[in-house]
XYZ file of C-alpha atoms in Angstrom:
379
model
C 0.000 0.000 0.000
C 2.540 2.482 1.168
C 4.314 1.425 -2.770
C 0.986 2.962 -4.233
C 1.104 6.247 -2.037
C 3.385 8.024 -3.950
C 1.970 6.953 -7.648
C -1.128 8.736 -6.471
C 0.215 11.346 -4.670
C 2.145 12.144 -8.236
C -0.954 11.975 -9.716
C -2.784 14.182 -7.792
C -0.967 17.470 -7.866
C -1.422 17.666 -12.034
C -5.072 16.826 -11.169
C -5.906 19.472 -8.414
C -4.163 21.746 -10.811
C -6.132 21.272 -14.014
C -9.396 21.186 -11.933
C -8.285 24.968 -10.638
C -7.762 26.071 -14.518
C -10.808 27.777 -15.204
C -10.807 30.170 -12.351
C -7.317 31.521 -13.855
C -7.961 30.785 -17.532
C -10.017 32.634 -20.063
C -12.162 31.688 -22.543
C -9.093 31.615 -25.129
C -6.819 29.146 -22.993
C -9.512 26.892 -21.993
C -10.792 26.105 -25.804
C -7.072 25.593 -26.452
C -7.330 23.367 -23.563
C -10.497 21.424 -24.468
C -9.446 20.746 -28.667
C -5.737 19.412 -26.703
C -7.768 17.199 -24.608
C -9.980 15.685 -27.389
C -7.010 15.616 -29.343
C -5.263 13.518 -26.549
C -8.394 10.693 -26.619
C -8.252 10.450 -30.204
C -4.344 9.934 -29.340
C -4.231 7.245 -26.864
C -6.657 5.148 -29.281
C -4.046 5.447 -32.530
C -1.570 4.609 -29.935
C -2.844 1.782 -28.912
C -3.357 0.609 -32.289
C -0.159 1.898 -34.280
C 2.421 2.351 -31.594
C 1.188 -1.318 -29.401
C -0.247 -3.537 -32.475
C 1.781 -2.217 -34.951
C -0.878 -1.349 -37.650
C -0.389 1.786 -39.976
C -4.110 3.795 -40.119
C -3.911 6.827 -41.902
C -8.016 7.067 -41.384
C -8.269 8.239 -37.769
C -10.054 11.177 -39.248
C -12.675 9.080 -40.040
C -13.321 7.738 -37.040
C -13.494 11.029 -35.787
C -15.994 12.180 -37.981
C -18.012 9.449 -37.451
C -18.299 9.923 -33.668
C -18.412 13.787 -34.715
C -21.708 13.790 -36.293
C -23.025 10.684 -35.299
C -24.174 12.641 -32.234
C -24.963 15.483 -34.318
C -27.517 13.557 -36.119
C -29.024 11.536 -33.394
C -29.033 14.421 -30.857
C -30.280 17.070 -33.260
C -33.308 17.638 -35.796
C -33.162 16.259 -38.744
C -32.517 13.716 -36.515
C -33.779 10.785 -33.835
C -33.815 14.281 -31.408
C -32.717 11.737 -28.607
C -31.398 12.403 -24.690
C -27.539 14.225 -25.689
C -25.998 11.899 -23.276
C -27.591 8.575 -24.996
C -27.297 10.232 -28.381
C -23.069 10.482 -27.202
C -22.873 7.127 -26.071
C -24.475 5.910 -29.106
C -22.151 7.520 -31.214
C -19.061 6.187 -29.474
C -20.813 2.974 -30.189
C -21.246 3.570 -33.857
C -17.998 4.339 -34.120
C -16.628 1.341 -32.870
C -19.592 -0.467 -35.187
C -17.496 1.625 -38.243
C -14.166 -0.044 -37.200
C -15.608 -3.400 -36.513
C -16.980 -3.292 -40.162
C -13.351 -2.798 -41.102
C -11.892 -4.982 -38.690
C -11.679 -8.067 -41.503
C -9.342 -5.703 -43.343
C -7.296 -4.872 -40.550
C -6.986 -8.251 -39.498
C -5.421 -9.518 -42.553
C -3.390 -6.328 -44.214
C -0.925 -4.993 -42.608
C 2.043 -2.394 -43.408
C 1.895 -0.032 -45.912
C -1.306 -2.104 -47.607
C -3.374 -1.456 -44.285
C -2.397 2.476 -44.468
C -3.140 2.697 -48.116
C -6.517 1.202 -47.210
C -7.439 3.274 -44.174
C -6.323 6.110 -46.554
C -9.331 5.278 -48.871
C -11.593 4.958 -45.757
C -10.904 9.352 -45.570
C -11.963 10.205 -49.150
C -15.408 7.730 -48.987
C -16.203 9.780 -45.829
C -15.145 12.955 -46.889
C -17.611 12.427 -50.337
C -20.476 11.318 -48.079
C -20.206 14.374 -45.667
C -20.550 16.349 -48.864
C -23.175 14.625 -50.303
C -25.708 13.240 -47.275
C -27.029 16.654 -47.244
C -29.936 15.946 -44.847
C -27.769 13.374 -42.204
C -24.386 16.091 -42.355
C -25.706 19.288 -43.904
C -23.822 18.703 -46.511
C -20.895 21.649 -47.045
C -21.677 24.165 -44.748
C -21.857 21.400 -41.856
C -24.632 21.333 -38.827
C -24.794 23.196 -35.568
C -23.849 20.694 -32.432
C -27.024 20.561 -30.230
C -25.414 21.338 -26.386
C -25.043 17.916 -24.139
C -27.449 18.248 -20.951
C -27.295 15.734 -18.284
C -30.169 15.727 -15.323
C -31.155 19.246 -16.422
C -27.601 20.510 -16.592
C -26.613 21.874 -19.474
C -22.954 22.178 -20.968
C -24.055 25.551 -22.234
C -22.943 29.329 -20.850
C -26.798 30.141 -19.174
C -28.690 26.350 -18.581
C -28.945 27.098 -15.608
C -26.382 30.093 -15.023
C -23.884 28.977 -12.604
C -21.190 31.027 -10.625
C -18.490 29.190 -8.687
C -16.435 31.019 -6.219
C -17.229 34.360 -7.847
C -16.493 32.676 -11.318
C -19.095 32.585 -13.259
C -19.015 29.161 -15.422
C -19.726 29.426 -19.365
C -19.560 26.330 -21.933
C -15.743 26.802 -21.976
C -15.513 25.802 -18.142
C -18.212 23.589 -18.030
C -17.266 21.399 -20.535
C -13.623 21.481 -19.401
C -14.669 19.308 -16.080
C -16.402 17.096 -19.243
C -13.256 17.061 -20.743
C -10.975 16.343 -17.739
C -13.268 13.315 -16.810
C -13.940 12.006 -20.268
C -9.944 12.036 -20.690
C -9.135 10.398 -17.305
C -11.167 7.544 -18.222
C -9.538 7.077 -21.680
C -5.959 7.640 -19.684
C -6.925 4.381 -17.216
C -8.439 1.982 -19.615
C -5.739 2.445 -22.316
C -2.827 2.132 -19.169
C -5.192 -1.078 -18.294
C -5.372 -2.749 -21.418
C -1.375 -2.336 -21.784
C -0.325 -3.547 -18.866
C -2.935 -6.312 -18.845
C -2.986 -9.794 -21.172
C -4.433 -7.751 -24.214
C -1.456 -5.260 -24.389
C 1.442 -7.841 -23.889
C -0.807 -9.984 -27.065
C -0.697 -6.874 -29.341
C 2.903 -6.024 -27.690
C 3.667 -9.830 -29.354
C 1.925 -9.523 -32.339
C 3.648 -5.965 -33.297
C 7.146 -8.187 -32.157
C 6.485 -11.301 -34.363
C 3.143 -12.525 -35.670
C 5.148 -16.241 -35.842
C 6.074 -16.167 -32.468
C 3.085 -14.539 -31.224
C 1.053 -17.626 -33.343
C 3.317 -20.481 -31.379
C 2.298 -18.728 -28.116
C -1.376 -18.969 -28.784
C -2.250 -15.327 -29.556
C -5.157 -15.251 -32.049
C -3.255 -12.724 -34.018
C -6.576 -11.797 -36.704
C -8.712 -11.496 -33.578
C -6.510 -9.077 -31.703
C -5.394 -7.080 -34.498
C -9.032 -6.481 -35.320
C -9.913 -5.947 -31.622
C -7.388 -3.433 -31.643
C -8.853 -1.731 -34.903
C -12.215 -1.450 -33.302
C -11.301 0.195 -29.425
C -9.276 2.837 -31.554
C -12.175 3.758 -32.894
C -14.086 3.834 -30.068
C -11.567 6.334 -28.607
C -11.331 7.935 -31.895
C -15.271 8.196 -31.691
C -15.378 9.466 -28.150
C -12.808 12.664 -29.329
C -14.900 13.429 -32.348
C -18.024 13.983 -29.548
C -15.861 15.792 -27.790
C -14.448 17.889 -30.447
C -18.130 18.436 -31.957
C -19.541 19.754 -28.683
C -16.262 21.949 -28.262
C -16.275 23.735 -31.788
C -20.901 24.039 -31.922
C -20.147 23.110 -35.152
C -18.961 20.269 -37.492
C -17.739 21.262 -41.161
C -16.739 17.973 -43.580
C -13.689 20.183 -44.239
C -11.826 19.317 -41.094
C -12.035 15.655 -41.332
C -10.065 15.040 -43.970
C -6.168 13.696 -44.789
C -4.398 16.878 -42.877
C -6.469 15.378 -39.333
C -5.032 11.594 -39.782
C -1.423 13.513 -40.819
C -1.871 15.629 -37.411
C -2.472 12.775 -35.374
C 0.387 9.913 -36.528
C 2.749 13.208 -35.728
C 0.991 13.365 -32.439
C 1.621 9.832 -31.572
C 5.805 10.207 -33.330
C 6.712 12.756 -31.307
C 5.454 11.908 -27.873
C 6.069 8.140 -28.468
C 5.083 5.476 -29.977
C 2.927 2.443 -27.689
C 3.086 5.497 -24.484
C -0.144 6.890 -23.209
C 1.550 9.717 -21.807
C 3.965 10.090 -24.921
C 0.478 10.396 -27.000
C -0.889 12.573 -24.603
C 2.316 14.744 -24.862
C 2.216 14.911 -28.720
C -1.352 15.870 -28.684
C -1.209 19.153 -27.015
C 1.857 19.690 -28.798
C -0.008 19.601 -32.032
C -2.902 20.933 -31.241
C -2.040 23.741 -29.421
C 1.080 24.717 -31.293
C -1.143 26.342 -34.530
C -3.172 28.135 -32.256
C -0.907 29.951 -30.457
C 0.402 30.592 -33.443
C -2.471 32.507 -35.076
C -3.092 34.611 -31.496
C 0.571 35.570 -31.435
C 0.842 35.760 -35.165
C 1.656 39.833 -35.219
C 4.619 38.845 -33.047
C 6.379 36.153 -34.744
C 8.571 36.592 -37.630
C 7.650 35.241 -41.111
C 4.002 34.336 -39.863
C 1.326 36.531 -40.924
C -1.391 36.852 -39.399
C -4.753 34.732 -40.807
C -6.232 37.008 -43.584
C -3.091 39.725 -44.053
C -1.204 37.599 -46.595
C 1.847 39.218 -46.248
C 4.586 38.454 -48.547
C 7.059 35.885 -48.389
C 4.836 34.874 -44.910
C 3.487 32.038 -44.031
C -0.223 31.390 -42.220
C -0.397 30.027 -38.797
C -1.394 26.608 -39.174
C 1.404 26.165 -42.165
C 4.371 27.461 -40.005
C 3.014 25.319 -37.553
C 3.165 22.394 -39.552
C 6.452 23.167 -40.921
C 8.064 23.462 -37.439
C 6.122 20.493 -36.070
C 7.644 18.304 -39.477
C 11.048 19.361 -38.362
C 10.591 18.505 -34.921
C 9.645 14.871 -36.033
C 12.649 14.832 -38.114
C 14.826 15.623 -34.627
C 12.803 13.099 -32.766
C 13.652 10.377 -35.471
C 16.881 11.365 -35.449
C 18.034 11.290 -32.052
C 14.830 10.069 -29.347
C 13.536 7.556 -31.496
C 11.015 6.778 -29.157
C 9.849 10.154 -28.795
C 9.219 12.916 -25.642
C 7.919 9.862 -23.456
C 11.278 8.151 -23.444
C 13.153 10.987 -23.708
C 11.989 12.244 -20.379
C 12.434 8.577 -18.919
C 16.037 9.154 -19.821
C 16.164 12.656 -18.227
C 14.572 11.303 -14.916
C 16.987 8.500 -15.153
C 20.219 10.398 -15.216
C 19.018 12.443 -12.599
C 18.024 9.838 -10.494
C 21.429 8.391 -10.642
C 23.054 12.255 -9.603
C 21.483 11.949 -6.746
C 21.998 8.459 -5.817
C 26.104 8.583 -4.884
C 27.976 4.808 -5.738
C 28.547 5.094 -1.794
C 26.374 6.502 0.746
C 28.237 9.197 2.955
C 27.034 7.769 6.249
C 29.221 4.549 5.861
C 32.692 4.205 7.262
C 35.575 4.945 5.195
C 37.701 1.457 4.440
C 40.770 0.772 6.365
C 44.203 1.749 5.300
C 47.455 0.157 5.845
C 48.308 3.676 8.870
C 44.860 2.981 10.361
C 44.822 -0.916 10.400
C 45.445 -2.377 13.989
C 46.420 -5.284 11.785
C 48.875 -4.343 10.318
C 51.335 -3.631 13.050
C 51.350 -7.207 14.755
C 51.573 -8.884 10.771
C 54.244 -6.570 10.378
C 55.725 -8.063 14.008
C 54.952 -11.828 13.059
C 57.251 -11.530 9.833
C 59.851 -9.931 11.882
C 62.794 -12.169 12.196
């Protein structure tokens, strides 16, 4: 028990300080916040499936989008018009229906041949946001309807709500959503690594042979694998939908599944943390490059076109390419165990090869022995 004290107590510092955010945090920081924190479930899931099992998906966005406006359809009108919280579980659910219909594929392709056909899974569902004008709106996209649970609403006024002197909007409210929704993704996906299924996709990503001889059902796991992603990919897009108000087919497309395989690079491949790392990193890094846009050289600002700039969200991609190219280069396996390193060496500066307390070992003028050996040999 006393081994498990400190885990938690580690553990509970970064938690007491996110839950304090929003009465420090404007509306700004805290939507920066919440599209990191989506970004981070959708994460965890390609981790799980890329950096544990070893399968290339280039159609995370998919997923995403699936989730996105599957509760969009079935919590709005046109629509079922059902309960937001059953209409978000539902979607998860639908989600992990989508990558269960894949599954087959995924369970028998693998390499570049799974990655070129997750790739075609992005333009089928980019042409049917365009065209299933009365499920997705079609172009323009469809407004999110607001998630209410027991007559609390994730909105700014339903009901109005003032905590500590702060009064709570959507931003703050749905930032305790966030928080929770993202602690459960961070448990199960630590669970299902350390447990039998992530030391059978651990094998499996090793040597399908070997992991055959041991009695790993490699198909079933690999396609297992395929489907919890996305679930997890699911649960972001219903977090990302209720975060932006509004879904656009635009944003789920190739750039999204680019974004998030550099998410899962540069924290770390098969690391929950390492994803969680690379998420904010990606997320956030474009956005604080349009706000400080006017202050950083060779970015212009979105809509100034200056010449021989570049916008926000292309620097941003340019610097976060080069950052993948140091992170291949020298920390292979990315910010995760880069930091394990760091913690490492100084773990072993503060832990001295002897410990001061102990005695310091005899010498030939401090010995008592060595007079009366010196006397025996006398002649």
């Amino acid at each position: 028990m006393s081994e498990l004290v400190p885990k938690w107590g580690k553990l509970l510092l970064p938690a007491l300080l996110l839950c304090a955010l929003p009465f420090y945090l404007d509306a700004f920081w805290l939507r920066i916040g919440l599209f990191s924190i989506a970004a981070a479930i959708g994460a965890v899931g390609l981790g799980l499936l890329s950096g544990t099992a070893g399968q290339l998906s280039l159609g995370h966005a998919f997923f995403l989008a699936v989730g996105a406006y599957g509760y969009t359809w079935l919590a709005g009108d046109p629509g079922p018009a059902l309960p937001p919280a059953l209409a978000a579980v539902l979607a998860v659910l639908l989600a992990g229906a989508a990558g269960g219909l894949f599954s087959p594929v995924a369970g028998r392709v693998r390499g570049i041949y799974l990655g070129i056909a997750t790739l075609a899974l992005v333009f089928l569902g980019h042409h049917l946001l365009l065209t299933a004008d009365s499920v997705t709106g079609g172009f323009n996209g469809r407004s999110v309807p607001p998630l209410t649970l027991g007559g609390f609403g994730f909105t700014a006024d339903h009901p109005e709500l003032t905590v500590l002197g702060v009064p709570f909007g959507a931003e703050e409210r749905l930032w305790y959503l966030g928080l929770a929704l993202f602690a459960l993704t961070w448990f199960t996906a630590r669970g299902l690594l350390r447990g039998r299924p992530g030391r059978a996709l651990s094998a499996v990503r090793d040597s399908e042979t070997a992991a055959a001889v041991m009695g790993v059902n490699v198909a079933r796991y690999r396609s297992a694998a395929f489907v919890v992603s996305s679930m997890y990919a699911g649960l972001a897009g219903v977090l990302l939908a209720l975060s932006f108000r509004r879904v656009v087919p635009d944003y789920f497309g190739l750039a999204l599944s680019v974004d998030y395989l550099a998410m899962i690079v540069i924290g770390g491949l098969g690391s929950v943390a390492g994803a969680t790392a690379g998420a904010f990193f990606v997320t956030a890094l474009p956005l604080l490059m349009t706000r400080y846009a006017d202050q950083l050289p060779l970015v212009a600002a979105p809509g100034t076109g200056g010449e021989g700039a570049l916008g926000p969200t292309e620097a941003a991609r340019y610097l976060y390419g080069a950052v993948i190219v140091v992170i291949l280069l020298y920390a292979p396996d990315g910010l995760h165990g880069l930091s394990r390193r760091v913690r490492a060496r100084l773990r072993a500066a503060r832990s001295p090869d002897r410990p001061s307390s102990a005695p310091p070992p005899p010498t030939t003028e401090t010995s008592p022995a060595t007079p009366a050996r010196a006397k025996e040999h006398t002649p």
